[in-house]
Coordinates of C-alpha atoms in Angstrom, one line a residue:
M1 CA 75.9 107.0 88.5
L2 CA 76.3 109.8 91.2
D3 CA 77.2 113.4 90.8
I4 CA 79.8 115.2 92.7
Q5 CA 78.2 117.8 95.1
T6 CA 79.5 120.5 97.4
D7 CA 77.5 122.6 99.8
N8 CA 76.9 125.3 97.1
A9 CA 77.1 123.2 94.0
V10 CA 74.7 120.7 92.4
P11 CA 71.2 120.8 94.0
A12 CA 70.5 117.9 96.2
P13 CA 68.0 115.2 95.1
K14 CA 64.5 115.9 96.2
P15 CA 63.1 113.8 99.0
I16 CA 61.2 110.8 97.9
T17 CA 57.5 111.4 98.6
D18 CA 55.4 108.5 97.3
S19 CA 55.5 104.7 97.6
R20 CA 55.9 104.1 93.9
S21 CA 59.0 106.2 93.6
K22 CA 60.4 104.5 96.7
N23 CA 60.3 101.2 94.9
A24 CA 61.7 102.5 91.6
G25 CA 65.1 101.1 90.7
F26 CA 64.9 98.1 93.1
T27 CA 64.8 95.4 90.4
P28 CA 64.9 91.7 91.4
E29 CA 68.6 91.7 90.4
V30 CA 69.4 94.7 92.7
R31 CA 67.5 93.2 95.6
K32 CA 69.3 89.8 95.1
G33 CA 72.6 91.7 95.0
L34 CA 71.8 93.6 98.2
L35 CA 70.9 90.3 99.9
G36 CA 74.2 88.7 98.9
L37 CA 76.2 91.8 100.0
G38 CA 74.2 92.0 103.3
L39 CA 74.5 88.3 104.2
G40 CA 78.3 88.5 103.5
N41 CA 78.5 91.4 105.9
A42 CA 76.5 89.4 108.5
L43 CA 79.0 86.6 108.2
E44 CA 82.1 88.8 108.4
W45 CA 80.8 90.4 111.6
Y46 CA 79.6 87.1 113.1
D47 CA 83.0 85.5 112.6
W48 CA 84.8 88.6 113.8
M49 CA 82.6 89.1 117.0
V50 CA 82.6 85.5 118.0
F51 CA 86.4 85.7 118.5
G52 CA 86.1 88.7 120.7
L53 CA 83.2 87.3 122.7
L54 CA 84.9 84.0 123.3
S55 CA 88.4 85.5 124.0
A56 CA 88.1 84.4 127.7
F57 CA 87.8 80.8 126.5
I58 CA 90.2 81.0 123.5
G59 CA 93.1 82.5 125.5
P60 CA 93.8 79.6 127.9
N61 CA 93.6 77.1 125.0
F62 CA 96.2 78.8 122.8
F63 CA 98.6 80.6 125.2
P64 CA 100.5 79.1 128.2
G65 CA 99.8 80.5 131.6
T66 CA 97.2 80.0 134.4
E67 CA 96.1 83.5 135.1
P68 CA 92.7 84.1 133.4
L69 CA 93.1 87.9 132.9
S70 CA 96.5 87.5 131.2
A71 CA 95.2 84.8 128.9
T72 CA 92.2 87.0 128.0
L73 CA 94.5 89.9 127.2
N74 CA 96.6 87.7 125.0
A75 CA 93.6 86.6 123.1
L76 CA 92.4 90.3 122.8
A77 CA 95.9 91.2 121.5
V78 CA 95.5 88.6 118.8
F79 CA 92.1 90.1 118.1
A80 CA 93.8 93.4 117.6
V81 CA 96.4 91.9 115.3
G82 CA 93.6 91.2 112.8
F83 CA 92.7 94.9 112.9
A84 CA 96.3 95.9 112.2
F85 CA 96.1 94.1 108.8
R86 CA 92.9 95.7 107.7
P87 CA 94.7 98.7 106.0
L88 CA 96.7 96.1 104.0
G89 CA 93.4 94.5 102.9
G90 CA 92.2 98.0 101.9
I91 CA 95.3 98.8 99.9
L92 CA 95.6 95.4 98.1
L93 CA 92.0 94.4 97.6
G94 CA 90.6 97.9 97.3
T95 CA 93.0 98.7 94.4
L96 CA 92.0 95.4 92.9
A97 CA 88.3 96.2 93.3
D98 CA 88.8 99.5 91.4
R99 CA 90.8 97.6 88.7
I100 CA 88.9 94.3 88.1
G101 CA 85.5 95.1 89.6
R102 CA 83.6 94.7 92.8
R103 CA 82.1 91.2 92.3
R104 CA 85.3 89.2 92.2
V105 CA 86.8 90.9 95.3
M106 CA 83.5 90.3 97.2
L107 CA 83.8 86.6 96.4
L108 CA 87.4 86.5 97.5
S109 CA 86.7 88.2 100.9
I110 CA 84.1 85.6 101.8
M111 CA 86.4 82.7 100.8
L112 CA 89.1 84.0 103.1
M113 CA 86.8 84.5 106.0
A114 CA 85.0 81.2 105.8
G115 CA 88.2 79.2 105.3
T116 CA 90.2 80.8 108.2
T117 CA 87.2 80.4 110.5
L118 CA 87.1 76.7 109.8
V119 CA 90.9 76.4 110.5
I120 CA 90.5 78.2 113.9
A121 CA 87.6 75.8 114.7
V122 CA 89.7 72.7 114.2
T123 CA 93.2 73.9 115.3
P124 CA 94.5 71.8 118.3
S125 CA 95.2 73.7 121.6
Y126 CA 98.6 74.7 123.0
A127 CA 98.6 71.6 125.2
T128 CA 98.6 69.4 122.0
I129 CA 100.8 71.2 119.5
G130 CA 102.6 73.8 121.6
A131 CA 103.5 77.2 120.2
W132 CA 102.1 76.2 116.7
A133 CA 98.6 76.7 118.1
G134 CA 99.2 80.4 118.7
I135 CA 101.1 80.8 115.4
I136 CA 98.2 79.3 113.4
L137 CA 95.7 81.5 115.3
V138 CA 97.7 84.7 114.5
V139 CA 98.0 83.8 110.8
C140 CA 94.3 83.2 110.6
R141 CA 93.6 86.5 112.2
I142 CA 95.9 88.2 109.8
L143 CA 94.1 86.8 106.8
Q144 CA 90.7 87.6 108.4
G145 CA 92.0 91.2 108.9
I146 CA 92.8 91.4 105.2
S147 CA 89.4 90.0 104.3
T148 CA 87.5 92.3 106.7
G149 CA 89.5 95.3 105.6
I150 CA 87.7 95.2 102.2
E151 CA 84.4 93.5 103.1
A152 CA 82.7 96.2 105.1
P153 CA 83.7 99.3 103.1
L154 CA 83.4 97.7 99.7
S155 CA 80.1 95.9 100.3
T156 CA 78.6 99.2 101.4
S157 CA 80.0 101.1 98.4
H158 CA 78.8 98.3 96.1
A159 CA 75.3 98.5 97.6
V160 CA 75.3 102.3 97.2
E161 CA 76.2 101.9 93.6
L162 CA 73.5 99.3 93.0
A163 CA 70.7 101.3 94.7
P164 CA 68.8 104.2 93.1
E165 CA 70.1 107.7 93.8
G166 CA 68.5 109.3 96.9
R167 CA 68.1 106.0 98.7
E168 CA 71.3 106.2 100.7
G169 CA 69.4 106.1 104.0
Y170 CA 67.8 102.9 103.0
V171 CA 71.1 101.4 102.0
A172 CA 72.6 102.5 105.3
G173 CA 69.8 100.8 107.2
I174 CA 69.7 97.6 105.3
M175 CA 73.5 97.1 105.3
S176 CA 73.7 98.0 109.0
F177 CA 70.7 95.6 109.6
Y178 CA 72.7 92.7 108.2
V179 CA 75.9 93.7 110.2
N180 CA 73.8 93.7 113.4
I181 CA 72.3 90.4 112.4
G182 CA 75.8 89.0 112.4
I183 CA 76.6 90.6 115.8
L184 CA 73.3 89.3 117.2
M185 CA 73.9 85.8 115.9
A186 CA 77.4 85.8 117.4
S187 CA 76.0 86.7 120.9
L188 CA 73.0 84.4 120.5
V189 CA 75.0 81.3 119.4
S190 CA 77.6 82.0 122.2
F191 CA 74.8 82.3 124.7
L192 CA 73.1 79.1 123.6
C193 CA 76.3 77.2 123.6
S194 CA 77.2 78.4 127.1
L195 CA 73.7 77.7 128.3
V196 CA 73.5 74.1 126.9
L197 CA 77.2 73.1 127.4
G198 CA 78.1 75.0 130.6
A199 CA 81.2 77.0 131.4
A200 CA 83.5 74.0 131.9
A201 CA 82.7 72.5 128.5
M202 CA 82.9 75.9 126.8
G203 CA 86.4 76.4 128.1
E204 CA 87.5 72.9 126.9
W205 CA 85.9 72.5 123.5
G206 CA 82.5 74.2 123.3
W207 CA 84.0 77.5 122.1
R208 CA 84.7 75.7 118.8
V209 CA 81.0 75.2 117.9
P210 CA 80.3 78.9 117.0
F211 CA 83.3 78.9 114.7
I212 CA 82.1 75.7 112.9
I213 CA 78.7 77.3 112.4
G214 CA 80.3 80.4 111.0
A215 CA 82.4 78.4 108.5
L216 CA 79.3 76.5 107.2
F217 CA 77.4 79.8 106.9
G218 CA 80.3 81.2 104.9
F219 CA 80.0 78.6 102.1
V220 CA 76.3 79.3 101.8
V221 CA 77.0 83.1 101.3
L222 CA 79.7 82.2 98.8
Y223 CA 77.1 80.4 96.7
L224 CA 74.7 83.3 96.9
R225 CA 77.3 85.9 95.9
R226 CA 78.1 84.1 92.6
S227 CA 75.4 86.2 90.9
L228 CA 76.3 89.6 92.3
P229 CA 75.9 92.4 89.7
E230 CA 79.0 94.3 88.7
T231 CA 78.7 98.1 89.1
L232 CA 82.0 99.1 87.3
K233 CA 81.8 99.3 83.6
E234 CA 84.5 97.7 81.4
E235 CA 85.8 101.2 80.3
E236 CA 86.0 102.3 83.9
M237 CA 88.1 99.3 84.8
A238 CA 90.3 99.8 81.7
T239 CA 91.2 103.4 82.8
N240 CA 91.7 102.5 86.4
T241 CA 95.4 101.7 86.4
P242 CA 96.9 101.4 89.9
R243 CA 98.8 104.7 89.2
A244 CA 95.6 106.5 88.3
V245 CA 93.7 105.1 91.3
W246 CA 96.4 106.2 93.8
K247 CA 96.7 109.6 92.1
G248 CA 93.0 110.1 92.7
V249 CA 93.3 108.9 96.3
S250 CA 96.2 111.3 97.1
K251 CA 94.1 114.1 95.6
H252 CA 91.4 113.3 98.1
W253 CA 93.7 112.8 101.1
L254 CA 91.5 115.0 103.3
S255 CA 88.5 112.8 102.6
V256 CA 90.5 109.7 103.5
L257 CA 91.6 111.4 106.7
A258 CA 88.0 112.2 107.5
I259 CA 87.0 108.6 106.9
I260 CA 89.7 107.4 109.3
F261 CA 88.1 109.4 112.2
V262 CA 84.5 108.9 111.1
V263 CA 85.1 105.1 111.2
G264 CA 87.5 105.1 114.1
A265 CA 85.3 106.9 116.6
A266 CA 82.2 104.7 115.7
Q267 CA 84.2 101.5 116.0
A268 CA 85.9 102.5 119.2
Y269 CA 82.5 103.0 120.7
N270 CA 81.2 99.8 119.0
Y271 CA 84.0 97.5 120.2
A272 CA 83.9 98.9 123.7
W273 CA 80.2 97.9 124.0
N274 CA 80.3 94.6 122.1
V275 CA 83.6 93.2 123.2
G276 CA 85.4 95.4 125.8
L277 CA 82.6 95.6 128.4
P278 CA 81.6 91.9 128.1
S279 CA 85.3 90.9 128.4
A280 CA 85.8 93.2 131.4
A281 CA 82.6 91.8 133.0
R282 CA 83.7 88.1 132.6
S283 CA 87.5 88.3 133.3
G284 CA 87.7 91.4 135.5
F285 CA 84.5 91.3 137.5
K286 CA 83.9 87.5 137.3
E287 CA 80.3 87.9 136.1
D288 CA 78.4 84.8 135.1
P289 CA 79.2 84.2 131.4
T290 CA 75.7 83.0 130.5
A291 CA 74.2 86.2 131.9
V292 CA 76.7 88.3 130.1
F293 CA 76.0 86.5 126.8
A294 CA 72.2 87.0 127.4
L295 CA 72.7 90.7 127.8
T296 CA 74.9 91.0 124.7
T297 CA 72.2 89.1 122.8
I298 CA 69.6 91.7 123.9
L299 CA 72.1 94.4 122.8
G300 CA 72.2 92.6 119.4
V301 CA 68.4 92.7 119.1
I302 CA 68.4 96.5 119.8
L303 CA 71.0 97.0 117.2
V304 CA 69.1 94.9 114.6
V305 CA 65.8 96.7 115.1
G306 CA 67.4 100.1 115.6
S307 CA 69.4 100.0 112.4
W308 CA 66.2 99.1 110.4
V309 CA 64.3 102.0 112.1
V310 CA 67.2 104.5 111.5
G311 CA 67.4 103.5 107.9
K312 CA 63.7 104.1 107.4
L313 CA 63.9 107.5 109.2
A314 CA 66.9 108.6 107.2
D315 CA 65.7 107.4 103.8
G316 CA 65.5 110.3 101.3
K317 CA 66.9 112.8 103.8
A318 CA 70.2 114.6 104.2
M319 CA 72.7 112.0 105.5
S320 CA 75.2 114.7 106.5
K321 CA 72.8 116.2 109.0
W322 CA 71.9 112.9 110.5
F323 CA 75.6 112.0 110.8
L324 CA 76.5 115.2 112.6
V325 CA 73.6 115.0 115.1
T326 CA 74.3 111.3 115.9
R327 CA 78.0 111.9 116.3
V328 CA 77.5 114.8 118.7
L329 CA 75.3 112.5 120.8
A330 CA 78.1 109.9 121.1
I331 CA 80.3 112.3 123.0
P332 CA 78.3 112.2 126.3
A333 CA 76.9 108.7 125.7
V334 CA 80.2 107.0 126.0
F335 CA 80.7 108.2 129.5
L336 CA 78.0 105.9 130.7
M337 CA 80.6 103.2 131.1
L338 CA 81.9 105.0 134.2
L339 CA 78.8 103.7 136.0
Y340 CA 80.2 100.1 135.8
V341 CA 83.1 100.2 138.2
Q342 CA 82.3 97.2 140.5
P343 CA 80.9 93.7 140.1
G344 CA 77.2 93.5 139.6
I345 CA 75.3 92.2 136.6
G346 CA 72.7 94.9 137.1
G347 CA 75.2 97.7 136.6
F348 CA 76.6 95.9 133.6
A349 CA 73.1 95.7 132.0
A350 CA 72.4 99.3 132.7
V351 CA 75.6 100.5 131.0
L352 CA 75.4 98.1 128.1
L353 CA 71.8 98.7 127.2
G354 CA 71.8 102.4 128.2
G355 CA 74.4 103.2 125.6
S356 CA 72.9 101.1 122.9
I357 CA 70.5 103.7 121.4
V358 CA 73.3 106.2 120.5
L359 CA 75.5 103.3 119.4
V360 CA 72.9 102.1 116.8
L361 CA 72.5 105.7 115.5
N362 CA 76.3 105.9 114.8
M363 CA 76.8 102.4 113.5
T364 CA 73.9 102.6 111.0
L365 CA 75.3 105.7 109.2
Y366 CA 79.1 105.7 109.3
N367 CA 79.8 103.4 106.3
V368 CA 77.5 105.3 103.9
V369 CA 78.8 108.6 105.1
S370 CA 82.4 107.3 104.4
S371 CA 81.4 106.2 100.9
S372 CA 79.9 109.7 100.2
L373 CA 83.4 111.3 100.6
I374 CA 85.1 109.4 97.7
P375 CA 84.3 109.4 93.9
K376 CA 83.1 106.2 92.4
N377 CA 86.2 105.4 90.3
I378 CA 88.5 105.3 93.4
R379 CA 85.9 104.5 96.0
G380 CA 87.1 100.9 96.5
T381 CA 90.6 102.0 97.4
G382 CA 89.9 105.3 99.2
V383 CA 87.1 104.1 101.4
A384 CA 88.8 100.8 102.2
L385 CA 92.1 102.6 103.1
G386 CA 90.4 105.0 105.4
Y387 CA 88.2 102.4 106.9
G388 CA 91.1 100.0 107.5
I389 CA 93.3 102.5 109.2
G390 CA 90.5 103.8 111.3
V391 CA 89.5 100.4 112.5
A392 CA 93.0 99.2 113.0
I393 CA 94.2 102.2 115.1
F394 CA 91.0 102.9 117.0
G395 CA 88.6 100.0 116.7
G396 CA 91.0 97.1 117.1
T397 CA 92.6 98.4 120.2
A398 CA 89.4 99.6 121.9
S399 CA 88.5 96.4 123.8
Y400 CA 92.1 95.8 124.9
L401 CA 92.5 99.4 126.1
L402 CA 89.2 99.3 128.0
V403 CA 90.1 96.1 129.9
W404 CA 93.7 97.3 130.5
F405 CA 92.6 100.7 131.8
Q406 CA 90.1 99.0 134.0
S407 CA 92.8 96.7 135.4
L408 CA 94.8 99.8 136.4
N409 CA 91.7 101.5 137.9
L410 CA 91.9 104.2 135.2
T411 CA 88.6 103.4 133.4
W412 CA 87.8 107.2 133.0
I413 CA 90.5 107.6 130.4
F414 CA 88.7 105.5 127.8
P415 CA 85.5 107.5 127.4
V416 CA 87.6 110.7 127.2
Y417 CA 89.6 109.1 124.4
V418 CA 86.4 108.1 122.5
A419 CA 84.9 111.6 123.0
V420 CA 88.0 113.2 121.5
L421 CA 87.8 110.9 118.5
S422 CA 84.2 111.8 118.0
I423 CA 85.0 115.5 118.0
L424 CA 87.8 115.1 115.6
S425 CA 85.6 113.0 113.2
I426 CA 83.1 116.0 113.1
V427 CA 85.9 118.5 112.4
F428 CA 87.5 116.4 109.6
Y429 CA 84.2 115.5 108.0
I430 CA 83.1 119.1 107.7
A431 CA 86.5 120.1 106.3
A432 CA 86.5 117.3 103.7
R433 CA 83.0 118.0 102.7
R434 CA 83.8 121.7 102.1
T435 CA 87.1 120.9 100.3
N436 CA 86.2 117.9 98.1
G437 CA 82.4 117.8 98.2
I438 CA 80.3 114.7 98.6
H439 CA 79.7 112.1 96.0
V440 CA 76.7 110.2 97.3
G441 CA 73.5 111.7 98.6
K442 CA 73.6 115.2 100.1

């Protein structure tokens, strides 16, 4: 479907200039496929973010101890465990997706996420079943990590393969739009539950309600995904033996390394804003949880609207230039968090919302940029592997590190860390592009 390009090789597709060509190729089947992929992404991120947002309530229910900060850190550690298993999801399910097709693996990932979310919702607390509560929680997070390790990278790759060539900006915008819908719904549902039930009920049982909602939504998405179009041809699957797939991945090792840092820097920034700062506000600075959830909901609205706008602006244009500019902007933007060093909901709001614009620029583009670095026949494995490692090492630990550094009065270390990751992502992306070329867009 897509030709391999380098900076000096095949000419880039011409920008799309009229409305008729902009709609070309988006058949009803393609649009329905994008809807199923997008809603699945929304579900994955909803379920994933709900756990992080409610960690201050989940911790005391599943782990012994009376100190709120320690219980929150325990829950965030379990949150990070899920990230640790994302590379395994990329290796196992990514290879499977290149071997048996995208559609079947997309169905499997949703089944895993919906099922484990329901189990978390109904698992008794530590006070009822003792250590088994924590064990069940960890097992569910491991399975969710495996599921999410393939969902985000493969759904974007699948969407890129479905869409007409030259529409990568649109795909980036629409897939990021659904991701941010999931994040917004996680914040909104958490806020409404906290507002209606109150902090005491949320701590006892109310935190389970958002998980039940996520599980029900998952079974709806599973139904919608039954008709996903397959983008790999039978002959492509036949030649994609595991040995051939991994031989191709090893040949493109520099591209995989670039994806690790492209994803890792964006996700470290993302989880600092969506999970780390809200967790620090609630458990470290004792901010009112309803006010915190209200502000994270506003952040979600900004991300939803912003991803749509960025996708429209980038549609038909050079994704590589957009990526480099937005990644450079992330370097100073992450230092805004240093303004929130003492209790005060106003300071929290200023930092959270002030850094949101640059955050949405980075989160809209990074998955399509990652897909562009790997050829189609090994894209499921290569992108998922790089994505899984990047998120596991840098994204999954971000919220824990931010809260931990803050507890030690060393908050300044975290923005320096993310800035270095952003610089490395630029360096490795340019190196991979020049060495292996790009395989989607220009």
